[in-house]
PDB file of C-alpha atoms in Angstrom:
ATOM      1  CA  UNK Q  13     -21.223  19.834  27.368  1.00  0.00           C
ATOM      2  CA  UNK Q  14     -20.163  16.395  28.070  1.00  0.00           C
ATOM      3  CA  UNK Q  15     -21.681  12.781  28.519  1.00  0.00           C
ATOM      4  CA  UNK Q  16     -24.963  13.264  26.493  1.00  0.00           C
ATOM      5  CA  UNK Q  17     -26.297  10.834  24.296  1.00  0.00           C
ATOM      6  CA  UNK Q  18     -28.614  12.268  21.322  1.00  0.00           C
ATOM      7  CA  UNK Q  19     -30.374   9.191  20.043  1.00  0.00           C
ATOM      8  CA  UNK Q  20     -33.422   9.351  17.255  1.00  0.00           C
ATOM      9  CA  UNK Q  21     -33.624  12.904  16.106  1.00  0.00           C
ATOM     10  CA  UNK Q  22     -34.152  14.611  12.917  1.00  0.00           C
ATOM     11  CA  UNK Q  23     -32.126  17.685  12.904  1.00  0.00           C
ATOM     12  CA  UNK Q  24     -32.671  19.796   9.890  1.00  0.00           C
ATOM     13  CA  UNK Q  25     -33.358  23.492   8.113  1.00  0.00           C
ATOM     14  CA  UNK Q  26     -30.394  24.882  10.387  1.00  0.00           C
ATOM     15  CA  UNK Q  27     -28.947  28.064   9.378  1.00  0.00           C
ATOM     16  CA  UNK Q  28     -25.441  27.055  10.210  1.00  0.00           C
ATOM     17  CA  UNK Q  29     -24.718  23.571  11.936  1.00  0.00           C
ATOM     18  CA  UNK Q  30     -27.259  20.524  12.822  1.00  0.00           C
ATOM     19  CA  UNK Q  31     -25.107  19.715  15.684  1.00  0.00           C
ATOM     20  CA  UNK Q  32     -22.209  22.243  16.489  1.00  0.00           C
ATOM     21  CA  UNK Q  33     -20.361  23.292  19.764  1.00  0.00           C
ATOM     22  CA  UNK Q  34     -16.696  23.585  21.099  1.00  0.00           C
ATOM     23  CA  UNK Q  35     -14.443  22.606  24.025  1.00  0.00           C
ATOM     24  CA  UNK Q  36     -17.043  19.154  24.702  1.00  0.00           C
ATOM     25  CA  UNK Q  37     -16.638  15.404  25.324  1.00  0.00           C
ATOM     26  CA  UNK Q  38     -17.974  12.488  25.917  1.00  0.00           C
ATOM     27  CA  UNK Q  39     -20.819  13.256  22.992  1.00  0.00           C
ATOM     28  CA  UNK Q  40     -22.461  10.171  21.320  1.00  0.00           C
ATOM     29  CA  UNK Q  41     -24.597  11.208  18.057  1.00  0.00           C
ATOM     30  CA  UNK Q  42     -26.359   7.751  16.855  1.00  0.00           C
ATOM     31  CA  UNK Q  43     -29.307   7.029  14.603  1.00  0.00           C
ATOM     32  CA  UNK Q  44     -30.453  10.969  13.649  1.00  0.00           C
ATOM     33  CA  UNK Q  45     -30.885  12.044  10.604  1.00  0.00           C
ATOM     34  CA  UNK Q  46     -29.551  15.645   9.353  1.00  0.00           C
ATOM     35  CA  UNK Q  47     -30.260  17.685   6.023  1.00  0.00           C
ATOM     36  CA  UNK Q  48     -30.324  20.659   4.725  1.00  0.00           C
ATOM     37  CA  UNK Q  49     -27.961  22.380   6.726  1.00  0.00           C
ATOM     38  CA  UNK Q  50     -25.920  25.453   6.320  1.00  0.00           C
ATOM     39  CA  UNK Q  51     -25.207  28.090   3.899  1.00  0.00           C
ATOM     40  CA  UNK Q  52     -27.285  31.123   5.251  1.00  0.00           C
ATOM     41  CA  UNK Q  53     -25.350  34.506   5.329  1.00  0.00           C
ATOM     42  CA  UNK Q  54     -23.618  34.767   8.936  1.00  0.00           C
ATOM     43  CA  UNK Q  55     -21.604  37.900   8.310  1.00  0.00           C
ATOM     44  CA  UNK Q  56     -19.942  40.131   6.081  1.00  0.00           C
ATOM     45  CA  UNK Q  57     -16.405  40.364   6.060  1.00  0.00           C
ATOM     46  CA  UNK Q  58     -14.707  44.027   6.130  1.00  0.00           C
ATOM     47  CA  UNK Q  59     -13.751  43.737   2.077  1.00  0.00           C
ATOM     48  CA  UNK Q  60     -17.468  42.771   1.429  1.00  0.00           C
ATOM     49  CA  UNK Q  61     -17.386  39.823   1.041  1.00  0.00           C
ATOM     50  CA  UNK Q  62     -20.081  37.255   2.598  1.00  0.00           C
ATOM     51  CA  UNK Q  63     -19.306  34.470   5.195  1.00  0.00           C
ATOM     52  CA  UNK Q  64     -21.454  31.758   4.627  1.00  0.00           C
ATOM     53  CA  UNK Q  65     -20.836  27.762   6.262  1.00  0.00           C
ATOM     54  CA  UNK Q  66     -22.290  24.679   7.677  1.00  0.00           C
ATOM     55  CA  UNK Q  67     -21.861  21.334   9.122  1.00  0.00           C
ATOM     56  CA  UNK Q  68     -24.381  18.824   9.852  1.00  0.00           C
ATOM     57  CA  UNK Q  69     -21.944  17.974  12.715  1.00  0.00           C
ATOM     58  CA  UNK Q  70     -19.154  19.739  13.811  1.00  0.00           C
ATOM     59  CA  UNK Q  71     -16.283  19.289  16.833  1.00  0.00           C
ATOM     60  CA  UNK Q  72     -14.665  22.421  17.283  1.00  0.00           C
ATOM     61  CA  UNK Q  73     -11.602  23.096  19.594  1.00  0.00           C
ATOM     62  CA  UNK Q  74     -10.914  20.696  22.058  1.00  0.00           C
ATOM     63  CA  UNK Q  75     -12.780  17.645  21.582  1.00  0.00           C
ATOM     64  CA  UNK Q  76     -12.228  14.338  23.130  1.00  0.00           C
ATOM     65  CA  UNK Q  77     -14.050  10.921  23.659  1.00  0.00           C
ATOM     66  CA  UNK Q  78     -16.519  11.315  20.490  1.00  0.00           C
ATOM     67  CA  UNK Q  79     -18.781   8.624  18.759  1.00  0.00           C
ATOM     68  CA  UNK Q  80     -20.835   9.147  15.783  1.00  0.00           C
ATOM     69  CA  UNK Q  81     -22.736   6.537  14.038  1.00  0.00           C
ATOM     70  CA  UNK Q  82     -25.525   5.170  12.349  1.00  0.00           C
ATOM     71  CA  UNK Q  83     -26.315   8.540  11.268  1.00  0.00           C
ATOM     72  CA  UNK Q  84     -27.827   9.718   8.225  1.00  0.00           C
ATOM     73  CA  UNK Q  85     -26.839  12.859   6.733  1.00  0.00           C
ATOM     74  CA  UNK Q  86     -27.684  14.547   3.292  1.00  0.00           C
ATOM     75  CA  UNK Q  87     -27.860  17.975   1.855  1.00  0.00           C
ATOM     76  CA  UNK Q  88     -25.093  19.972   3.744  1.00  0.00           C
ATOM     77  CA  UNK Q  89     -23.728  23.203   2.859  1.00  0.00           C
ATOM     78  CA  UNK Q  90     -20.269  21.777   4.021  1.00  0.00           C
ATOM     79  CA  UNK Q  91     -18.953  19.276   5.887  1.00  0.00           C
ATOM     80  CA  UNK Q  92     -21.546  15.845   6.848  1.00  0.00           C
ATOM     81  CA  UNK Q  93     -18.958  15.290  10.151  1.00  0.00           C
ATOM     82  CA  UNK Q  94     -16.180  17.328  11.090  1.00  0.00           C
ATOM     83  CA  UNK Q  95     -13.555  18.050  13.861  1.00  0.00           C
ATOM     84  CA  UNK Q  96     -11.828  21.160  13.754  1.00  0.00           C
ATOM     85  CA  UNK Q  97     -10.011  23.868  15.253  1.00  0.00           C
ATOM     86  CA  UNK Q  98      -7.257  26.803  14.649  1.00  0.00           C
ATOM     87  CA  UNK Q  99      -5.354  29.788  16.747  1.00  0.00           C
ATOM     88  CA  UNK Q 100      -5.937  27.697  20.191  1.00  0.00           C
ATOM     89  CA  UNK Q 101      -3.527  24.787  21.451  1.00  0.00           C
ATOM     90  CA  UNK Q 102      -6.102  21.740  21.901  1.00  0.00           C
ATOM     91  CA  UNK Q 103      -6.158  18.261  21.890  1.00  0.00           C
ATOM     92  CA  UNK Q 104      -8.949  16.364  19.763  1.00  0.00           C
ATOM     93  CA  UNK Q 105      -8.920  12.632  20.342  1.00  0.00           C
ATOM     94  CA  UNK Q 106     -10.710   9.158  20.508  1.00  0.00           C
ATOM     95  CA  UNK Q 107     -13.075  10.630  17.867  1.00  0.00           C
ATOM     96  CA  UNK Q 108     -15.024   7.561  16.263  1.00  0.00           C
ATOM     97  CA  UNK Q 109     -17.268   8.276  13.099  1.00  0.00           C
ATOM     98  CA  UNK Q 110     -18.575   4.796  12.183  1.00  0.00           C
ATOM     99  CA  UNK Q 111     -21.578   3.048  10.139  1.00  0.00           C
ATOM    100  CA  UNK Q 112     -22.808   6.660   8.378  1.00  0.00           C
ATOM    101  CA  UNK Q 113     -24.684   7.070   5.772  1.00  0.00           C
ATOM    102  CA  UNK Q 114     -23.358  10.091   4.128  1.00  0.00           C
ATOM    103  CA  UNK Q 115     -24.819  11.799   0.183  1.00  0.00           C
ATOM    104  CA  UNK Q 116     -25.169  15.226  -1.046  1.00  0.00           C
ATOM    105  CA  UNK Q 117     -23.210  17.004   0.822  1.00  0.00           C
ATOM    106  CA  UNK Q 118     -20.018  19.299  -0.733  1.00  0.00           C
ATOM    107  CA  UNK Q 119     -17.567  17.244   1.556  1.00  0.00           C
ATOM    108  CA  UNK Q 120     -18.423  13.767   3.617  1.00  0.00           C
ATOM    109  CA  UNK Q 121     -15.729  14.172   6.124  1.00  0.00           C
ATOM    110  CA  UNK Q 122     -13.683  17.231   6.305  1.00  0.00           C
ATOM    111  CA  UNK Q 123     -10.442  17.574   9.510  1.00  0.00           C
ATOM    112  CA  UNK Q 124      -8.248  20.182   9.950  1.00  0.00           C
ATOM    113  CA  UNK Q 125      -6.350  21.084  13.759  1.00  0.00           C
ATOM    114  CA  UNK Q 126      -3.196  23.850  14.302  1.00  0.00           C
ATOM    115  CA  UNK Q 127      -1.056  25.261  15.790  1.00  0.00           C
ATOM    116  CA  UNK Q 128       2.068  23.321  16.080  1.00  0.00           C
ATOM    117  CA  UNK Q 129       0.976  22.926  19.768  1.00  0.00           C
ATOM    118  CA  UNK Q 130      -1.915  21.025  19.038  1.00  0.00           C
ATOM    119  CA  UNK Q 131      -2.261  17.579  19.567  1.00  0.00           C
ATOM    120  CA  UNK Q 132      -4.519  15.157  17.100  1.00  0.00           C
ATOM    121  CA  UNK Q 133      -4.802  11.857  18.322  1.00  0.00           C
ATOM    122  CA  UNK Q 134      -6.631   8.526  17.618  1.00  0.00           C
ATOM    123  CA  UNK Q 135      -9.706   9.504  14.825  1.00  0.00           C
ATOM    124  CA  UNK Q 136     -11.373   6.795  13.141  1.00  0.00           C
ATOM    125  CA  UNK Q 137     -13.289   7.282  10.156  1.00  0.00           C
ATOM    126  CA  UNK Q 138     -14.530   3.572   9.039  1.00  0.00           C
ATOM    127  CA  UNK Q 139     -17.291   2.383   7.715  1.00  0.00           C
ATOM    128  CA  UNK Q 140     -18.947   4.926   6.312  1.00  0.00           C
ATOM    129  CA  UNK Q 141     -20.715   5.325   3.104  1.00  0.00           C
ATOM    130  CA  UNK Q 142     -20.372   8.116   1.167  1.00  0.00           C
ATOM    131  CA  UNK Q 143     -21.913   9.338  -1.865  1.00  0.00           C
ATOM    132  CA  UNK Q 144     -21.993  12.687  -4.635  1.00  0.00           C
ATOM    133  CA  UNK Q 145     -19.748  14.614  -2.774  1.00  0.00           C
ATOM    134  CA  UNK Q 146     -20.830  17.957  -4.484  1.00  0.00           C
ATOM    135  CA  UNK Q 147     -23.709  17.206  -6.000  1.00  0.00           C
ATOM    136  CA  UNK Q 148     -25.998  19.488  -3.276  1.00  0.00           C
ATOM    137  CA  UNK Q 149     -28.417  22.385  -3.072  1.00  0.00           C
ATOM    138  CA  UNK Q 150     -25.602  24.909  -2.789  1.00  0.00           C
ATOM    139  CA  UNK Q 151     -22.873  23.577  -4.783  1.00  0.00           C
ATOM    140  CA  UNK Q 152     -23.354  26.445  -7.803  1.00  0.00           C
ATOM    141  CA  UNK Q 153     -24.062  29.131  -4.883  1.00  0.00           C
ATOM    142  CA  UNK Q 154     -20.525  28.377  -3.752  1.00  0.00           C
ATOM    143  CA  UNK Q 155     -17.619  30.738  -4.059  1.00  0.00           C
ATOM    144  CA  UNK Q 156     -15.544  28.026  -4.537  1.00  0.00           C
ATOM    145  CA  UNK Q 157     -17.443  24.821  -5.127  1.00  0.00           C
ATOM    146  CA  UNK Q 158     -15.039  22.234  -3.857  1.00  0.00           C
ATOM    147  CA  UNK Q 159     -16.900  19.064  -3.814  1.00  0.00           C
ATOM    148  CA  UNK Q 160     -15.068  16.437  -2.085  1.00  0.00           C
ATOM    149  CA  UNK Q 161     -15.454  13.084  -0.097  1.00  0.00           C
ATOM    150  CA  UNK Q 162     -12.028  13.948   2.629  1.00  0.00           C
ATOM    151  CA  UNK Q 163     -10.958  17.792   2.694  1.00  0.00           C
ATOM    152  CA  UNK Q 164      -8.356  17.957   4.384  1.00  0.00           C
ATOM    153  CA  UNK Q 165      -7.160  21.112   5.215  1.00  0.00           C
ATOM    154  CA  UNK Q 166      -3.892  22.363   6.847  1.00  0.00           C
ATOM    155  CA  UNK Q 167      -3.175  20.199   9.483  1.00  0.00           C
ATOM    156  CA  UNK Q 168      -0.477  21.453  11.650  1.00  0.00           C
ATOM    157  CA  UNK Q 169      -1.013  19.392  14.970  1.00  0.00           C
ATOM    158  CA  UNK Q 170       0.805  15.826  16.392  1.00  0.00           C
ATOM    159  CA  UNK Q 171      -1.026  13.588  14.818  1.00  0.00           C
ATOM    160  CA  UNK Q 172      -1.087  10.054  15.197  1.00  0.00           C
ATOM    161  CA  UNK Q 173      -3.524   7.171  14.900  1.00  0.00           C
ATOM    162  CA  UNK Q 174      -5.709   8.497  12.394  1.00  0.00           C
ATOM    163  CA  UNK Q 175      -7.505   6.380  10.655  1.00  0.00           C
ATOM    164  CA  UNK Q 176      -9.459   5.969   7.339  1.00  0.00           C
ATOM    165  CA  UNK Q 177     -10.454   2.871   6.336  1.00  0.00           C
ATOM    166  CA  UNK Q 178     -13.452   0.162   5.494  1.00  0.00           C
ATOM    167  CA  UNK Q 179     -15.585   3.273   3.722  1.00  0.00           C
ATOM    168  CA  UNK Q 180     -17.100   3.836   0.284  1.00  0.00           C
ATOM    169  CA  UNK Q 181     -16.644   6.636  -1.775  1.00  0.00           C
ATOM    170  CA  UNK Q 182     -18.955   6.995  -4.540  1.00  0.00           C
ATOM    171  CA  UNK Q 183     -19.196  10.021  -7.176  1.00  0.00           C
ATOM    172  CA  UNK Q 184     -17.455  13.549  -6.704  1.00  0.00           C
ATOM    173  CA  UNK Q 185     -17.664  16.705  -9.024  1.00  0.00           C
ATOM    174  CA  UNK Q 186     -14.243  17.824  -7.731  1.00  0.00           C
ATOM    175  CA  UNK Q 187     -11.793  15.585  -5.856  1.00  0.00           C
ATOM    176  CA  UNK Q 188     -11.857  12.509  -4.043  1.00  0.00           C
ATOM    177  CA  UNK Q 189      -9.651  13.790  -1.650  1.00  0.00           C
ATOM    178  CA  UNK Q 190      -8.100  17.369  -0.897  1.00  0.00           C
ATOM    179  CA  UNK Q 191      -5.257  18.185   1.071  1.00  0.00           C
ATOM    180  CA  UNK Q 192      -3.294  21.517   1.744  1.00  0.00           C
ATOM    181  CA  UNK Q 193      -0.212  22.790   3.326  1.00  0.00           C
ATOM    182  CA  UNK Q 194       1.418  21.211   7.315  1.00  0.00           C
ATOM    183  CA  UNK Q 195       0.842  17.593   6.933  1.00  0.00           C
ATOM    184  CA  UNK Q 196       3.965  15.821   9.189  1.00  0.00           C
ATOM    185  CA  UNK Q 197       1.659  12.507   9.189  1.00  0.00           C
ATOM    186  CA  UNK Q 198      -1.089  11.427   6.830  1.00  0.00           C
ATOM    187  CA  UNK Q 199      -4.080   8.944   7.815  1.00  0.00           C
ATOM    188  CA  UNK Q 200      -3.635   5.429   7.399  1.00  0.00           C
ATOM    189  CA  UNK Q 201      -5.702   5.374   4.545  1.00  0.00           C
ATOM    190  CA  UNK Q 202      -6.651   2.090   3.498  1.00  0.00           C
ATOM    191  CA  UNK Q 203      -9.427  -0.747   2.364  1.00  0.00           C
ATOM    192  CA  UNK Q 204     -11.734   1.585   1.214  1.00  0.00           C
ATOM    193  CA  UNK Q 205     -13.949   1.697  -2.298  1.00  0.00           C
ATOM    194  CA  UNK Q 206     -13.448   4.463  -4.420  1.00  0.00           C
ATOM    195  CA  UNK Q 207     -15.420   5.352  -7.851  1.00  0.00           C
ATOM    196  CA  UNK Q 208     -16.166   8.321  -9.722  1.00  0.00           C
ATOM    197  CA  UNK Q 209     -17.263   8.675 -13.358  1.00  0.00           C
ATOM    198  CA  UNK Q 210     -16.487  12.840 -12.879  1.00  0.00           C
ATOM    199  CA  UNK Q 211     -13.431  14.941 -10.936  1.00  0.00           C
ATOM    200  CA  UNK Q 212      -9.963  13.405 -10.183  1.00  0.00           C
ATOM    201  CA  UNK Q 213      -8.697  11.098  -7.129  1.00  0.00           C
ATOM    202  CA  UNK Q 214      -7.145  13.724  -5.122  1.00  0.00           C
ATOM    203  CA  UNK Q 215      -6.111  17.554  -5.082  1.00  0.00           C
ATOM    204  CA  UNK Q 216      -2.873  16.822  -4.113  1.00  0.00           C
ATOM    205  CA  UNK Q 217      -0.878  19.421  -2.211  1.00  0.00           C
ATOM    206  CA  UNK Q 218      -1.811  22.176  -5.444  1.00  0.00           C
ATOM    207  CA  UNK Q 219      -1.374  19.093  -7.678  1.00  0.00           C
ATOM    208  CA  UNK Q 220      -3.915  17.367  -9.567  1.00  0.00           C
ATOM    209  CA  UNK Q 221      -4.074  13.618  -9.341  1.00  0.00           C
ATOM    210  CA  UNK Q 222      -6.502  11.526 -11.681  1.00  0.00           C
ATOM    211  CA  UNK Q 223      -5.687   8.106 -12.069  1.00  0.00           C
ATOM    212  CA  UNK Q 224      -6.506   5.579  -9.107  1.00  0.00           C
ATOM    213  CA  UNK Q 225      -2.963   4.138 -10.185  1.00  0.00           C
ATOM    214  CA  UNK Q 226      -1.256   7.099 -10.095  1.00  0.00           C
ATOM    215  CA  UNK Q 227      -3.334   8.540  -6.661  1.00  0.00           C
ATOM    216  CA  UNK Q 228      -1.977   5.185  -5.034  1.00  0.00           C
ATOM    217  CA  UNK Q 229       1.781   5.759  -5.969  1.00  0.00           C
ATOM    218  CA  UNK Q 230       1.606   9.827  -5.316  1.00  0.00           C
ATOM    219  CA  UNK Q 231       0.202   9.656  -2.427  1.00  0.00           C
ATOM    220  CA  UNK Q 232       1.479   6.729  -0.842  1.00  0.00           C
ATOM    221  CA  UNK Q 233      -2.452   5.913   0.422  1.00  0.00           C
ATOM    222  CA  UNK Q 234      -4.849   3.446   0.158  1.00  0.00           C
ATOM    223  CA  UNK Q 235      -2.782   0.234  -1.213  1.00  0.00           C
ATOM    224  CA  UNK Q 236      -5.179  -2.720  -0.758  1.00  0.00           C
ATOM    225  CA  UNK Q 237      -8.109  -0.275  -1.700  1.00  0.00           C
ATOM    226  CA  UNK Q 238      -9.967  -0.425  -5.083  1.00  0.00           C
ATOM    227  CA  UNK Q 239     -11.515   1.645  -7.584  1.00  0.00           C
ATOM    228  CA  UNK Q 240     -14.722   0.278  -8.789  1.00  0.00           C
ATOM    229  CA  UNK Q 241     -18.399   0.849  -8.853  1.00  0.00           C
ATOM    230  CA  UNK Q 242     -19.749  -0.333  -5.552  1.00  0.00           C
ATOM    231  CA  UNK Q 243     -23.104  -1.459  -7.440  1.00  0.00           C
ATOM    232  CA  UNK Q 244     -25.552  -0.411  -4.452  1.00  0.00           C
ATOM    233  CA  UNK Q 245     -29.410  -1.777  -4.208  1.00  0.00           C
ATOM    234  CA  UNK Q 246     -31.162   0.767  -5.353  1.00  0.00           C
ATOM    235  CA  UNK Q 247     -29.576   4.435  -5.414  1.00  0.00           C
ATOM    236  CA  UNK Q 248     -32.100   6.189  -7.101  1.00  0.00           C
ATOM    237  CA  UNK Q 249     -34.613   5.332  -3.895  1.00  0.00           C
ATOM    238  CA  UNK Q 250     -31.687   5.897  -1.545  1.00  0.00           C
ATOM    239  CA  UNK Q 251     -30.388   2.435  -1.056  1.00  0.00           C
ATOM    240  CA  UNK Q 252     -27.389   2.583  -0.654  1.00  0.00           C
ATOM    241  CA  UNK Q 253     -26.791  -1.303   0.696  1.00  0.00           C
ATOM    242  CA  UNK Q 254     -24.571  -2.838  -1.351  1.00  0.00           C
ATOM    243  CA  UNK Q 255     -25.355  -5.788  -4.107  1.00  0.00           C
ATOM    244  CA  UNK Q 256     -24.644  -9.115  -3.409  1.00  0.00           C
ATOM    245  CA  UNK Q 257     -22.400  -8.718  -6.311  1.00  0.00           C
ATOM    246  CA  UNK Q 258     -20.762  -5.219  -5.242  1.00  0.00           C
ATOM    247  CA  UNK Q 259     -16.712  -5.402  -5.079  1.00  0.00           C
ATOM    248  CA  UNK Q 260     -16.484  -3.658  -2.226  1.00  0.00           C
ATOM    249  CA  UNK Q 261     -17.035  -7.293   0.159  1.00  0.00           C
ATOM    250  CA  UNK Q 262     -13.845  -8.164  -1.389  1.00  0.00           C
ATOM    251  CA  UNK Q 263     -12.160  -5.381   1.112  1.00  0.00           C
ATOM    252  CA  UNK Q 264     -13.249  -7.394   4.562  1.00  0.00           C
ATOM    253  CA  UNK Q 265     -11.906 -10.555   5.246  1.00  0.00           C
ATOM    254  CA  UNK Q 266     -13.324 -10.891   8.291  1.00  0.00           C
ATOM    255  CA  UNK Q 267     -17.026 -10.931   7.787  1.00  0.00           C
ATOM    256  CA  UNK Q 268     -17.521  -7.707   8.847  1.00  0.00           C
ATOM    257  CA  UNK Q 269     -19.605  -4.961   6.972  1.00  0.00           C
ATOM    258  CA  UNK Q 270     -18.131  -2.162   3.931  1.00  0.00           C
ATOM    259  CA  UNK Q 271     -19.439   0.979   4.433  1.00  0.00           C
ATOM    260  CA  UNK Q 272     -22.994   1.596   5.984  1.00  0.00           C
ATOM    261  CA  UNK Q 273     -24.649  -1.353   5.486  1.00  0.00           C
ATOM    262  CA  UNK Q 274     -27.327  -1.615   7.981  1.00  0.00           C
ATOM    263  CA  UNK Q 275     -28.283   1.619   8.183  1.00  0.00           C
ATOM    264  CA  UNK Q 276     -31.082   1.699   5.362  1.00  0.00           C
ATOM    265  CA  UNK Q 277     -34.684   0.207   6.536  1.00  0.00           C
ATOM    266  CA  UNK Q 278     -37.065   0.451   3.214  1.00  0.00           C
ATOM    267  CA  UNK Q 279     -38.648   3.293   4.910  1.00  0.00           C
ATOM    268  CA  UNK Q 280     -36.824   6.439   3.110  1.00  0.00           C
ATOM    269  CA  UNK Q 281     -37.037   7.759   0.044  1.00  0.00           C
ATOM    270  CA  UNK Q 282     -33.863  10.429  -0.262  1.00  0.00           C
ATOM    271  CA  UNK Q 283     -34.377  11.215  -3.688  1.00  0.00           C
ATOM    272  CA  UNK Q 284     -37.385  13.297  -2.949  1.00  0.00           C
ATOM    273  CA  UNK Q 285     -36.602  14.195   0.185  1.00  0.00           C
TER     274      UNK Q 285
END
C-alpha cells in the first residue's frame, strides 16, 4: 500500500492493531482517533505459552516516507506508534510522528529494526504529548507489564538522524525510557519535558536509572531537557493543553508549540471514554 491518506477516522475495539501493515510507503495517518486496541489471544506458542500484542499503529518491515499526526490515541495493549522490523534486511526512513496526543497506553512510542543489514534512517518523533505510560486496561493482564513512554528495543540497523525531541512525557509505572542490547547510535534526544511521581527515568541497558540528574549524565541524552510537572488544563477531562504557567514553553525559543497543543477541541471527555 502506498500514497493513501486516512484522514478523520475512529479506529477502535481491534483485536490486534488499529492501523498495521508491512513493506508500505507514502502513508499519512492525521486527525483519527484510536483506543482500545490489542491484547486478544493470537496464538499459542509450542511451550504453552500465549502470544498476545497490539499497536494502535504499527510500520512493519520496510517502511519509508511516513507521516503521523494530530492523532489521538489511548488505551493500547502496546505500542500508540511504532516502526519495526527483524530477520529481513529493510530500510525504514523519513518516518515523521508529530503533534500526537498520546495516554494510556503501556508504551507511547516503541522502535526497534535488525539485522546488521538494515538501514534506519531519518525518524522524527517531536511534538508529541504523552501521558501514563502503563496506566491501561491490560497493564495487570501483562506477562511482563513494562510501562514505558520510549521502548526501545534491540536496535541493530545504521541508524542515523533519529530524532526525539520537543515532546512531553508525563507519568510512567515503569520507565521513562527502555533500551536493550545493539545500539551503535542513540536518538538525539533532546528539549523534551519529563515528569513522573512513580518508576525511574530509564531502564538502562539492564541498569536502573532514577534520578533526572543522573539519567542525563548516564545516558548522555536529553541535556537542555527538564524534569518538571508540565501543569496541563485540565487532565482529569482529558486536556492535556498546557497552562499558561506550564514549564514546558521554556523548551521552544522559537514560538513554536511543546507537545500536542492544538490537538484538544473541548469536545472529548477521555476519562470516561
Amino acid at each position: 500500500t502506498h500514497h493513501v491518506v486516512y484522514d478523520s477516522l475512529a479506529v477502535k475495539y481491534g483485536a490486534a492493531h488499529g492501523f498495521g501493515g508491512g513493506y508500505n510507503h507514502h502513508l499519512t495517518i492525521r486527525n483519527c482517533d484510536l483506543a482500545y486496541i490489542g491484547g486478544a489471544h493470537q496464538r499459542t506458542r509450542p511451550d504453552g505459552n500465549p502470544v498476545r500484542y497490539g499497536n494502535a499503529i504499527e510500520f512493519w518491515g520496510a517502511a519509508s516516507d511516513h507521516l503521523v499526526e494530530n492523532c489521538r490515541i489511548w488505551e493500547v495493549y502496546d505500542a500508540a506508534l511504532t516502526n519495526q522490523n527483524k530477520s529481513a534486511t529493510v530500510r525504514q526512513e523519513n518516518i515523521v510522528y508529530r503533534d500526537n496526543t498520546i495516554w494510556n497506553c503501556e508504551y507511547s512510542f516503541e522502535y526497534w529494526n535488525g539485522p546488521e543489514t538494515s538501514v534506519t534512517r531519518n525518524i522524527q518523533f517531536v511534538d508529541n504529548t504523552c501521558v501514563n505510560a502503563g496506566v491501561t486496561w491490560s497493564h495487570a493482564q501483562r506477562p511482563n507489564p513494562n510501562g514505558s513512554h520510549l521502548m526501545f528495543y534491540a536496535n541493530r540497523a545504521v541508524t542515523s538522524g533519529f530524532e526525539v525531541k520537543h515532546n512531553i512525557f508525563c507519568n510512567v509505572t515503569d520507565w521513562g525510557s527502555r533500551y536493550t542490547g545493539g545500539w551503535k547510535t542513540l536518538p538525539a534526544m533532546d528539549h523534551n519535558l519529563w515528569f513522573s511521581e512513580e518508576g525511574v527515568m530509564a531502564y538502562w541497558f539492564r541498569e536502573k536509572v532514577g534520578d533526572f540528574k543522573d539519567y542525563q549524565e548516564t545516558t548522555g541524552l536529553d541535556a537542555h531537557s527538564l524534569f518538571a510537572d508540565p501543569i496541563f488544563v485540565d487532565p482529569a477531562n482529558g486536556d492535556y493543553r498546557l497552562a499558561p504557567d506550564s514549564p514546558a514553553r521554556k523548551l521552544r525559543t522559537d514560538g513554536g508549540p511543546v507537545g500536542a497543543e492544538s490537538l484538544w477541541n473541548g469536545s472529548f471527555d477521555s476519562a470516561t471514554q
